[in-house]
Tab-separated table of C-alpha atoms in Angstrom:
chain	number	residue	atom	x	y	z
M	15	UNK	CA	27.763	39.154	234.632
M	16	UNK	CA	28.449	37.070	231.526
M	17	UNK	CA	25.364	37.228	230.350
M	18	UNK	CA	25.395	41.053	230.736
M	19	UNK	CA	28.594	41.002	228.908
M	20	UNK	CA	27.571	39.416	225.693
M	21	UNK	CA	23.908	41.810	225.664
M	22	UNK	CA	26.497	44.555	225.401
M	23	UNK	CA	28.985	42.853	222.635
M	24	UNK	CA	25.646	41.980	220.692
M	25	UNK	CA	24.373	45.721	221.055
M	26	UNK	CA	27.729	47.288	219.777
M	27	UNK	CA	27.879	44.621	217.229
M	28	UNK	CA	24.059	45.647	215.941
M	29	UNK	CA	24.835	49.530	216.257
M	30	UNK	CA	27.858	48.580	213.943
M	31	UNK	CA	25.685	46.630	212.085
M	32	UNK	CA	23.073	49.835	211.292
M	33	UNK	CA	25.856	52.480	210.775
M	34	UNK	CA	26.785	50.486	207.840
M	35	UNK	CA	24.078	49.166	205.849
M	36	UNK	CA	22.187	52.439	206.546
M	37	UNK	CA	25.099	54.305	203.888
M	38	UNK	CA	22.978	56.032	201.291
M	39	UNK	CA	26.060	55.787	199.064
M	40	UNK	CA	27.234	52.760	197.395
M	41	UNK	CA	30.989	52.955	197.397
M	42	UNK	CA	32.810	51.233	193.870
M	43	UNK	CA	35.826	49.235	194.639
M	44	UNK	CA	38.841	50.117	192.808
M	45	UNK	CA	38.727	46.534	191.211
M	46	UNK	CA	35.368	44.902	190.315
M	47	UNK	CA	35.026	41.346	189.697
M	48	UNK	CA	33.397	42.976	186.277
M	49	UNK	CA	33.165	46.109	184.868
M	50	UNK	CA	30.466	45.162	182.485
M	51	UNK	CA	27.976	44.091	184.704
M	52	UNK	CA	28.578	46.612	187.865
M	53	UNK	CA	28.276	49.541	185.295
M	54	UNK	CA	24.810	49.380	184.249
M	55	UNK	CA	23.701	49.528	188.106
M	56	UNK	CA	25.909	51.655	189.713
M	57	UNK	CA	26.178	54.429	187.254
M	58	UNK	CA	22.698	55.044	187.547
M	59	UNK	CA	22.185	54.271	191.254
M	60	UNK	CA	24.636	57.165	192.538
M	61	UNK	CA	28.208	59.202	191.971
M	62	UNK	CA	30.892	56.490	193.192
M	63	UNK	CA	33.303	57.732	195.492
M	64	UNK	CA	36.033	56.065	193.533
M	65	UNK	CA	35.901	55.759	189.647
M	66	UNK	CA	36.007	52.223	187.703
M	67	UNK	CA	39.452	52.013	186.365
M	68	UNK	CA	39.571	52.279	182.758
M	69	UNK	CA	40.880	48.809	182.107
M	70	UNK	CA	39.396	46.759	179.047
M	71	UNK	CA	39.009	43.067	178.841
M	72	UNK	CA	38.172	41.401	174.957
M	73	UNK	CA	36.655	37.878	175.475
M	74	UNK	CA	39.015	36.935	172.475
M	75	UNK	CA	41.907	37.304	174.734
M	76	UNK	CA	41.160	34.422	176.702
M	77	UNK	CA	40.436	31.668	174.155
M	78	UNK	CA	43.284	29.445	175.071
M	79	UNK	CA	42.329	29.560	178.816
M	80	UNK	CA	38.551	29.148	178.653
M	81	UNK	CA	39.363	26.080	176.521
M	82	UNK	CA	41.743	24.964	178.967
M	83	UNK	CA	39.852	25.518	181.646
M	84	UNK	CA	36.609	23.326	180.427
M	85	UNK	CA	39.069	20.570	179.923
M	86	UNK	CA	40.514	20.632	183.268
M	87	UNK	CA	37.144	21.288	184.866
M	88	UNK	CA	35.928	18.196	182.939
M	89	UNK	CA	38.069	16.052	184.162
M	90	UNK	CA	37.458	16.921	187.374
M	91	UNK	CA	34.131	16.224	186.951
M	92	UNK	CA	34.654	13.167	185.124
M	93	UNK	CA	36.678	11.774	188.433
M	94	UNK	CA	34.373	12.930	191.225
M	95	UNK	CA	31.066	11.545	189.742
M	96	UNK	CA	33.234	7.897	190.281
M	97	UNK	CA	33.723	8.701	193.534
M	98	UNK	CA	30.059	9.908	194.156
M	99	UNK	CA	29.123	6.728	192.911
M	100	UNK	CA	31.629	4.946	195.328
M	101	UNK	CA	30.268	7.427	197.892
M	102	UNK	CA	26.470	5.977	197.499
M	103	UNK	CA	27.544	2.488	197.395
M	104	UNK	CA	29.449	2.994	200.877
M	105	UNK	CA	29.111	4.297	204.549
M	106	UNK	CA	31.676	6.783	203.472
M	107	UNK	CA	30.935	9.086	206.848
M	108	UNK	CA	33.109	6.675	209.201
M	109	UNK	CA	36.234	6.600	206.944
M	110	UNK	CA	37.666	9.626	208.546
M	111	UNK	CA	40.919	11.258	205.806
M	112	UNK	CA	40.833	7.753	203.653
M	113	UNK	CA	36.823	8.297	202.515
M	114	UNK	CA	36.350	8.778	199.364
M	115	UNK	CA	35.373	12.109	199.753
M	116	UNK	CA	38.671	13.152	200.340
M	117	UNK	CA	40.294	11.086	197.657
M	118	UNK	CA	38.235	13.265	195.263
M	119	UNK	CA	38.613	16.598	196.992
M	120	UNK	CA	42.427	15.972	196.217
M	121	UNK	CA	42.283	14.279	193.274
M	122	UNK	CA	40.055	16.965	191.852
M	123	UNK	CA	42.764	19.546	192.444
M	124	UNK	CA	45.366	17.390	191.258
M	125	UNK	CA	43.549	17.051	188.458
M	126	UNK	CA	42.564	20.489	187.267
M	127	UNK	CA	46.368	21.751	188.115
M	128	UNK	CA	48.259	19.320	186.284
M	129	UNK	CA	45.463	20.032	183.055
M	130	UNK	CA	46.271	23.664	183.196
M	131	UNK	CA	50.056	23.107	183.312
M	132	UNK	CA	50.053	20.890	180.368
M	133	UNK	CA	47.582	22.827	178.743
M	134	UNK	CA	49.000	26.212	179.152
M	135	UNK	CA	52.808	25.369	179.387
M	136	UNK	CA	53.849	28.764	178.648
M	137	UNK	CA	52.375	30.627	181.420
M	138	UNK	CA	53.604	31.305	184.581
M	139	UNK	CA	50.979	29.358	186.990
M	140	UNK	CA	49.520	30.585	189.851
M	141	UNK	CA	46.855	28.674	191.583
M	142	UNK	CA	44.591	29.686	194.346
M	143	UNK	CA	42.980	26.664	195.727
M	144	UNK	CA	41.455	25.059	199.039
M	145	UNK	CA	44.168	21.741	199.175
M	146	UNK	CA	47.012	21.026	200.326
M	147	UNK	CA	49.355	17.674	200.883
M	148	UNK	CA	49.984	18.281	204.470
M	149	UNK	CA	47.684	15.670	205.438
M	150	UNK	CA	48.699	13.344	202.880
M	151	UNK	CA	52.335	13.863	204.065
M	152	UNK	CA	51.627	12.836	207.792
M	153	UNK	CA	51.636	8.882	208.894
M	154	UNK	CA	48.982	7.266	207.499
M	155	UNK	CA	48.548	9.498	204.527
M	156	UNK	CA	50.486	7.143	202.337
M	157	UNK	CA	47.319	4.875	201.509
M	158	UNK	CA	45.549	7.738	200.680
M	159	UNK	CA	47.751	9.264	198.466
M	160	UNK	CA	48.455	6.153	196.362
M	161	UNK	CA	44.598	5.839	195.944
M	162	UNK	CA	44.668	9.437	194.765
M	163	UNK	CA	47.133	8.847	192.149
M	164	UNK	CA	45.880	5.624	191.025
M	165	UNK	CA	42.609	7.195	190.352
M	166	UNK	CA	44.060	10.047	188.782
M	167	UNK	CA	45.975	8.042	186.172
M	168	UNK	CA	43.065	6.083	185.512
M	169	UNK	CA	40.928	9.112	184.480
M	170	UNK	CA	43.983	10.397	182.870
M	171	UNK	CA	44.248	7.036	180.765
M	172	UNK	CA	40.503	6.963	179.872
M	173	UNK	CA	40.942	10.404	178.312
M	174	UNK	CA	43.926	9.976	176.387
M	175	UNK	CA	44.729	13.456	176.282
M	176	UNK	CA	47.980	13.057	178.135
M	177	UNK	CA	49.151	9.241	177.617
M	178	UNK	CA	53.092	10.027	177.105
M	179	UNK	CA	53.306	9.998	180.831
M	180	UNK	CA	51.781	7.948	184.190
M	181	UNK	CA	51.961	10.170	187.557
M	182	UNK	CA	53.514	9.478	190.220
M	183	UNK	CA	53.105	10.085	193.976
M	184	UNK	CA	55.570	12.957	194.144
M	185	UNK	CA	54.170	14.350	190.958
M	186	UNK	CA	50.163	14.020	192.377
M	187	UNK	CA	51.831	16.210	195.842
M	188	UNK	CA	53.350	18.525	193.760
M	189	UNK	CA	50.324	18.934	191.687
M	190	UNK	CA	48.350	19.306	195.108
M	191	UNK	CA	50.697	22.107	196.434
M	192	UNK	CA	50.754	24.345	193.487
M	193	UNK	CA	47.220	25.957	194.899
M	194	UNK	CA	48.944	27.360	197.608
M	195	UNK	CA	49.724	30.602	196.115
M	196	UNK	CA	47.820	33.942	197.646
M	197	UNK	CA	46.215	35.599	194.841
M	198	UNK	CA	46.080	39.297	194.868
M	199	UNK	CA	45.819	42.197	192.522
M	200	UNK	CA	49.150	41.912	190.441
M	201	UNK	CA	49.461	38.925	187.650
M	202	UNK	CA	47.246	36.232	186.668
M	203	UNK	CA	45.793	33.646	189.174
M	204	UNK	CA	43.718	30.467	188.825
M	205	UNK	CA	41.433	29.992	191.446
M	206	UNK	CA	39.690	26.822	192.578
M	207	UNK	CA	37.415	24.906	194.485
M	208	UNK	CA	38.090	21.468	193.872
M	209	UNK	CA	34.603	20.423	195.243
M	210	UNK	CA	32.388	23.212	196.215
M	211	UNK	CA	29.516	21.743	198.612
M	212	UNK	CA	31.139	18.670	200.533
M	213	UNK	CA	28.080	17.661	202.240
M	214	UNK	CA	25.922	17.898	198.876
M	215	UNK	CA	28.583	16.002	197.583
M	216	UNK	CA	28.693	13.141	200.525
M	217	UNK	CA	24.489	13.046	200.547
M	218	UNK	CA	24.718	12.528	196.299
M	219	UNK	CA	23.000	15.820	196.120
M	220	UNK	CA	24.553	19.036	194.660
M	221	UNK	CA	28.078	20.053	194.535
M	222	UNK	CA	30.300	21.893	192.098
M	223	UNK	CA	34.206	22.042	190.311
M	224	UNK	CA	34.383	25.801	190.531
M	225	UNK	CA	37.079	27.927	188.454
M	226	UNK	CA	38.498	31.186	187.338
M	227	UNK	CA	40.859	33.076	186.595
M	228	UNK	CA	42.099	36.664	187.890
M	229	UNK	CA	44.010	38.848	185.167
M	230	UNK	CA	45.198	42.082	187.490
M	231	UNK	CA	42.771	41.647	190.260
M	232	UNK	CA	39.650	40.774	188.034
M	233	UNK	CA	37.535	38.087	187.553
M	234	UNK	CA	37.773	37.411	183.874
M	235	UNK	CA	36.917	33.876	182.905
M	236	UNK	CA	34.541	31.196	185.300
M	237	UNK	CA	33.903	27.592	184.492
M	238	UNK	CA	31.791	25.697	186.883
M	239	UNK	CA	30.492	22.201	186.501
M	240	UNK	CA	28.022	20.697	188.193
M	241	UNK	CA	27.666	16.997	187.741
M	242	UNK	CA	24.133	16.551	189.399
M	243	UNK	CA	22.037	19.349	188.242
M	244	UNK	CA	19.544	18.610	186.056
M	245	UNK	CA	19.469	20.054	182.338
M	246	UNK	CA	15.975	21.080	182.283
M	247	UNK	CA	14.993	24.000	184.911
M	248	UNK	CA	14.885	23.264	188.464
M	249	UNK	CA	12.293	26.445	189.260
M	250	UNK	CA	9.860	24.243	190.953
M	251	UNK	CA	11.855	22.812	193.572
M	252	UNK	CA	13.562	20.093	192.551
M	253	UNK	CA	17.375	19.478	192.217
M	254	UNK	CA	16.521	15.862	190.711
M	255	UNK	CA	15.994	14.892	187.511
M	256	UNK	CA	15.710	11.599	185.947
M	257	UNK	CA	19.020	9.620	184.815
M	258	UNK	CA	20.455	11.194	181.836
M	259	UNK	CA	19.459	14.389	182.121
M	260	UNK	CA	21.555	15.951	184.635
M	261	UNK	CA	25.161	17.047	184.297
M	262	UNK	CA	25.719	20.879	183.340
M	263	UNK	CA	29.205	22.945	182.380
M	264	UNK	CA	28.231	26.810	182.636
M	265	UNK	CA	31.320	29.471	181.309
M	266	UNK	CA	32.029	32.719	181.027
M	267	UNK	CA	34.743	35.102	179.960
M	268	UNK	CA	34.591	38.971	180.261
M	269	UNK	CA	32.143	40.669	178.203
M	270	UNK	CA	31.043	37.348	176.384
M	271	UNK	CA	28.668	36.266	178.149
M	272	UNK	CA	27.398	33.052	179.758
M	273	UNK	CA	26.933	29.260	178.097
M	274	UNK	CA	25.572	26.442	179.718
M	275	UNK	CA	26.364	22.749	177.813
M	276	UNK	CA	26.005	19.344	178.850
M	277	UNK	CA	28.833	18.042	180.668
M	278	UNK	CA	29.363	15.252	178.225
M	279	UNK	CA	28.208	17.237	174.811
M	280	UNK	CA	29.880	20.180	173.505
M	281	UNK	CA	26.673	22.291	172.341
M	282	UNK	CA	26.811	25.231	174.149
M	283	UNK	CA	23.346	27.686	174.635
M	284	UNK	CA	23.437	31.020	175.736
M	285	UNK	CA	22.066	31.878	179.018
M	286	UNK	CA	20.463	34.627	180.719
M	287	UNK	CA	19.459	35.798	183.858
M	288	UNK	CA	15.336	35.940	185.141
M	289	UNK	CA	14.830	39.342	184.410
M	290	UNK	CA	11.839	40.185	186.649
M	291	UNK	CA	11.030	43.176	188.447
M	292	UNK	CA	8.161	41.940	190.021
M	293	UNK	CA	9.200	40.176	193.547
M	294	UNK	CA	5.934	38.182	193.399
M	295	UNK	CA	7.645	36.038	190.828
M	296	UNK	CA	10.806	36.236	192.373
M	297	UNK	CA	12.340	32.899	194.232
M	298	UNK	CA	14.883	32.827	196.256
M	299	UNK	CA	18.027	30.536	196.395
M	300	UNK	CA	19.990	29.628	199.882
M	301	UNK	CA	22.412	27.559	201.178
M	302	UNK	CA	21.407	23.718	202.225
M	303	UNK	CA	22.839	23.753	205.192
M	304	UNK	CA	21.519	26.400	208.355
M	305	UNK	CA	24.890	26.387	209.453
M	306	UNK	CA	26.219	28.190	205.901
M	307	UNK	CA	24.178	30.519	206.171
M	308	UNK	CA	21.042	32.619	208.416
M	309	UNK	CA	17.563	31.141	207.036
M	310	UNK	CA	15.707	33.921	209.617
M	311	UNK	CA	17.168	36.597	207.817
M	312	UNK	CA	17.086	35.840	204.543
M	313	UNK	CA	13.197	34.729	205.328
M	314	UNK	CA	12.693	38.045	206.834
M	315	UNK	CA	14.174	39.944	203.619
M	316	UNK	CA	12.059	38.190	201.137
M	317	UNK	CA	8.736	38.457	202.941
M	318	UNK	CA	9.492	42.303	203.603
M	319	UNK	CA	10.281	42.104	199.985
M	320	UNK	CA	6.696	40.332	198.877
M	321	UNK	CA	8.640	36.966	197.379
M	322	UNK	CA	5.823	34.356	197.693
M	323	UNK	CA	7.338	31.296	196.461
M	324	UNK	CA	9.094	29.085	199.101
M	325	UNK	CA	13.323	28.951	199.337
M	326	UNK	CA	15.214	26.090	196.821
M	327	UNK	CA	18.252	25.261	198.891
M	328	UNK	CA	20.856	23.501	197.138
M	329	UNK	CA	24.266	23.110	197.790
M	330	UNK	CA	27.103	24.970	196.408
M	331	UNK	CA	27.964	27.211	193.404
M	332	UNK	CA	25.688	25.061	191.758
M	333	UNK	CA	22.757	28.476	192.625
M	334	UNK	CA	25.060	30.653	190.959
M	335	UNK	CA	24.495	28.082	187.484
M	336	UNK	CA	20.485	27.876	188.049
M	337	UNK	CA	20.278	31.313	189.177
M	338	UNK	CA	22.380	32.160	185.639
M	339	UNK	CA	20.164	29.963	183.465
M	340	UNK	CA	16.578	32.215	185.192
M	341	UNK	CA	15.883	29.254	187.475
M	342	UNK	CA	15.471	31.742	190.273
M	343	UNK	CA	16.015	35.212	190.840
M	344	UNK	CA	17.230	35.698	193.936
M	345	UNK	CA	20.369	34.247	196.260
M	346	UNK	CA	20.743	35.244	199.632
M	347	UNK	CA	23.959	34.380	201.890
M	348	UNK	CA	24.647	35.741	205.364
M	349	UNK	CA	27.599	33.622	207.403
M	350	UNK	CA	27.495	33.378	211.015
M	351	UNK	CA	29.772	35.874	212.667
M	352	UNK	CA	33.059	35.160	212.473
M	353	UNK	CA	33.582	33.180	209.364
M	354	UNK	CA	35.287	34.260	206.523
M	355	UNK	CA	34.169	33.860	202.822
M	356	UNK	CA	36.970	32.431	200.530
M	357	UNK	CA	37.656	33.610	196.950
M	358	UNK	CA	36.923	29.994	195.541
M	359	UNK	CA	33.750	29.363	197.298
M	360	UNK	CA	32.314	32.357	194.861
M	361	UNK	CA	34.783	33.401	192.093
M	362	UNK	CA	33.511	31.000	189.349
M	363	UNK	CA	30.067	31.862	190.164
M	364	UNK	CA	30.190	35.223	190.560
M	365	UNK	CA	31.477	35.888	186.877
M	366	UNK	CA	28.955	33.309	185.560
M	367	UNK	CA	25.987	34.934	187.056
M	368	UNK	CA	26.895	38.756	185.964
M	369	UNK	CA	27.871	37.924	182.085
M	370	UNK	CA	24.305	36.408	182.150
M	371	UNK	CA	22.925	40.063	183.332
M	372	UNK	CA	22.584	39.587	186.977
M	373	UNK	CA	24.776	41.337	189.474
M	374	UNK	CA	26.216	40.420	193.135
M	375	UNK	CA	27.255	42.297	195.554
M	376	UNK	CA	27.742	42.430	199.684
M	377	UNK	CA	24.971	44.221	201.638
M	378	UNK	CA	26.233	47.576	201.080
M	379	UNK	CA	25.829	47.355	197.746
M	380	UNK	CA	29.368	47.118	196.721
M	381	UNK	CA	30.857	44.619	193.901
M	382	UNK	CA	32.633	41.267	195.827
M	383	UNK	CA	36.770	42.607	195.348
M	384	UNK	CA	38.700	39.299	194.911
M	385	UNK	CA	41.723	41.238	194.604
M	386	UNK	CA	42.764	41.219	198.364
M	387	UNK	CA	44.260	37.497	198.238
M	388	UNK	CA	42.321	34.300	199.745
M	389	UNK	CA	39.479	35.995	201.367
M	390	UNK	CA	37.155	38.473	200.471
M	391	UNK	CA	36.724	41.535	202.820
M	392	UNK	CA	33.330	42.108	202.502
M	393	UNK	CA	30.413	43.572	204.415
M	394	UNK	CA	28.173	41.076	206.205
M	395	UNK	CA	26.835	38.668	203.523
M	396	UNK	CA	26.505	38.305	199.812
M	397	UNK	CA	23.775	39.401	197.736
M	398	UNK	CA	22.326	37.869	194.242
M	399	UNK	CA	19.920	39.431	191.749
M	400	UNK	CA	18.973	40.886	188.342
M	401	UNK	CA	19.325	44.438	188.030
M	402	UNK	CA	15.780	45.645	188.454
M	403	UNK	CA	15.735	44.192	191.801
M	404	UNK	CA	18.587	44.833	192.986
M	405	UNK	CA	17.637	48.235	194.765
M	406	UNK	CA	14.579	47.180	196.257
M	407	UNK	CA	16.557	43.719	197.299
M	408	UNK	CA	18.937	45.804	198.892
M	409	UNK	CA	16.591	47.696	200.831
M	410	UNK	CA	14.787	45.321	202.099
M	411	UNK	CA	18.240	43.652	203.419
M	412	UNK	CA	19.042	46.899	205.447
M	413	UNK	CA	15.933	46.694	206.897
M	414	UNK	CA	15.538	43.432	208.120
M	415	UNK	CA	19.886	43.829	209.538
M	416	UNK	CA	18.465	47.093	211.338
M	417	UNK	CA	15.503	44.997	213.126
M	418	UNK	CA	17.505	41.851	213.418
M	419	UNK	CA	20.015	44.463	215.393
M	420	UNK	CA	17.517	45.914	217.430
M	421	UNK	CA	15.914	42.776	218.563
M	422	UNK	CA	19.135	41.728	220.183
């Protein structure tokens, strides 16, 4: 009888499944993350159902907080590539809430909200972000916390940026707890992910500071850093590059496009997406870990699609960066069911990836809408390419959904 049951929930969940990816009709959300890069697509795929609002961005608006932004990101950086290093030299996995992992998740977010605050005292802050001090708050969170701090300080000190003041514990909490705002369509919002790919992070692998900022609903500014990806292209396979030449800052703001730099140089190139139309010499980018994401589908999609190249799975929004730079073409990311995508776990990258000429979108088609507060509602999975893919890409993903559902 069970098993009976969960035949039928699987066959209503496929037949729910096909009605929607099998729309014709790609339906415009009343806030894109970018109006720039959705245009050139959609206009000449089909009449939306709802028109693009006419709202204008100029990059020049957002000089202060792109500049802000790099510095708080680079701190961030600056702090968790100690802690990687303490990481390596440790057997981190057994220290439960006082591993360093977690020292550096907080610290990170400390960090990057206490940079924006000083460096943008004038603004109201808002900051959407995966921490809080709840933990830190609880017995036994003490040690923790004063670790955080200390380590805070210390990359505080080596900068010298702020040295008319040392942190305290109460200040590192409040800090912490200012990323517990909700987002939404209505004001500005910072949003963060203090360190995007814990497990990439913890194996001394891939992981990312991710950031943006919302103006009204809309994506306009990105800055993600990612400490361990090489400089040079990883295209072949590799996420490993010799000492020295890894360590890469990639930002955006609306309509002016995307720059990659060395996290510890400030010369800036511009970047651009692979612009293939061929899928033959298309690869295809995907989550690390099985358990982020479906590996059968997304190696159904690209064989239906003719992508001969093998997957590069790397953790984190560091895909979005290579993918931005032309190191692949293609990112594929389907959840399990049930799990929700958060707004920092593809804010930074999304804007990175379009002002370098590529687009993303869920399976239907439809822009990712961060304007709905933590989470995005959005259907099934989320889909990465250049524009002269894109329609084949996403015909090839209905496809494989529609025999995925069937099998069941």
């Amino acid at each position: 009888m069970r098993k009976r049951k969960r035949k039928e929930k699987d066959r209503r969940t496929s037949i729910n499944l096909v009605s929607i990816i099998a729309k014709p009709e790609i339906t415009i959300t009343k806030n894109p993350f970018l109006v720039s890069s959705a245009l050139l697509f959609f206009s000449n795929k089909t009449k939306s159902k709802t028109s693009i609002p006419r709202v204008l961005f100029s990059s020049m608006s957002y000089n202060k907080e792109l500049a802000a932004a790099k510095k708080a990101v680079s701190l961030a950086a600056r702090l968790c590539q100690k802690m990687q290093k303490a990481i390596l030299q440790s057997d981190v996995q057994s220290k439960s809430d006082k591993s360093p992992v977690t020292v550096a998740d907080y610290g990170s977010q400390a960090l990057v909200s206490y940079a924006l605050q000083r460096e943008l005292p004038s603004e109201l802050f808002s900051l959407v972000a995966e921490e809080d001090s709840e933990d830190l708050l609880k017995d036994g969170g003490q040690e923790t916390l004063e670790r955080i701090t200390k380590l805070v300080n210390d990359i505080l000190a080596s900068d010298g940026s702020y040295s008319d003041s040392t942190l305290s514990t109460e200040d590192i909490v409040k800090a912490i707890d200012c990323g517990k705002s909700e987002g939404g369509s209505q004001g500005r919002h910072w949003v963060l992910d203090p360190i995007d790919g814990t497990k990439g992070f913890l194996r001394g692998d891939q992981y990312a500071i991710a950031l943006a900022l919302l103006d009204e609903g809309t994506v306009v500014l990105g800055v993600l850093a990612c400490p361990n990806l090489p400089l040079t292209s990883i295209a072949g396979g590799s996420q490993h590059s010799l000492p020295g030449e890894v360590g890469c800052l990639f930002f955006s703001v609306v309509e002016g496009g995307t720059y990659m730099q060395p996290l510890d140089s400030s010369s800036a190139v511009k970047v651009q997406v692979n612009a293939t139309d061929n899928p033959e010499e298309a690869s295809l980018f995907e989550s690390y870990e099985a358990a982020h994401s479906m590996h059968d589908l997304s190696s159904s999609i690209v064989k239906k699609l003719g992508v001969k190249a093998p997957p590069v799975r790397i953790d984190s929004q560091a895909k979005y960066g290579a993918l931005s730079r032309g190191d692949g073409v293609i990112y594929l990311r389907f959840p399990h069911e049930g799990y929700r995508e958060k707004i920092w776990d593809h804010a930074a990258g999304c804007i990175v990836v379009s002002e370098a000429g590529g687009l993303v979108t869920d399976v239907a088609g439809n822009p990712l809408d961060f304007s709905k507060g933590r989470y995005l509602d959005l259907d099934t999975g989320i889909i990465v390419t250049n524009q002269k893919l894109m329609p084949s890409l996403l015909k090839a993903v209905r496809e494989s959904i529609e025999e995925k559902a069937s099998s069941l």
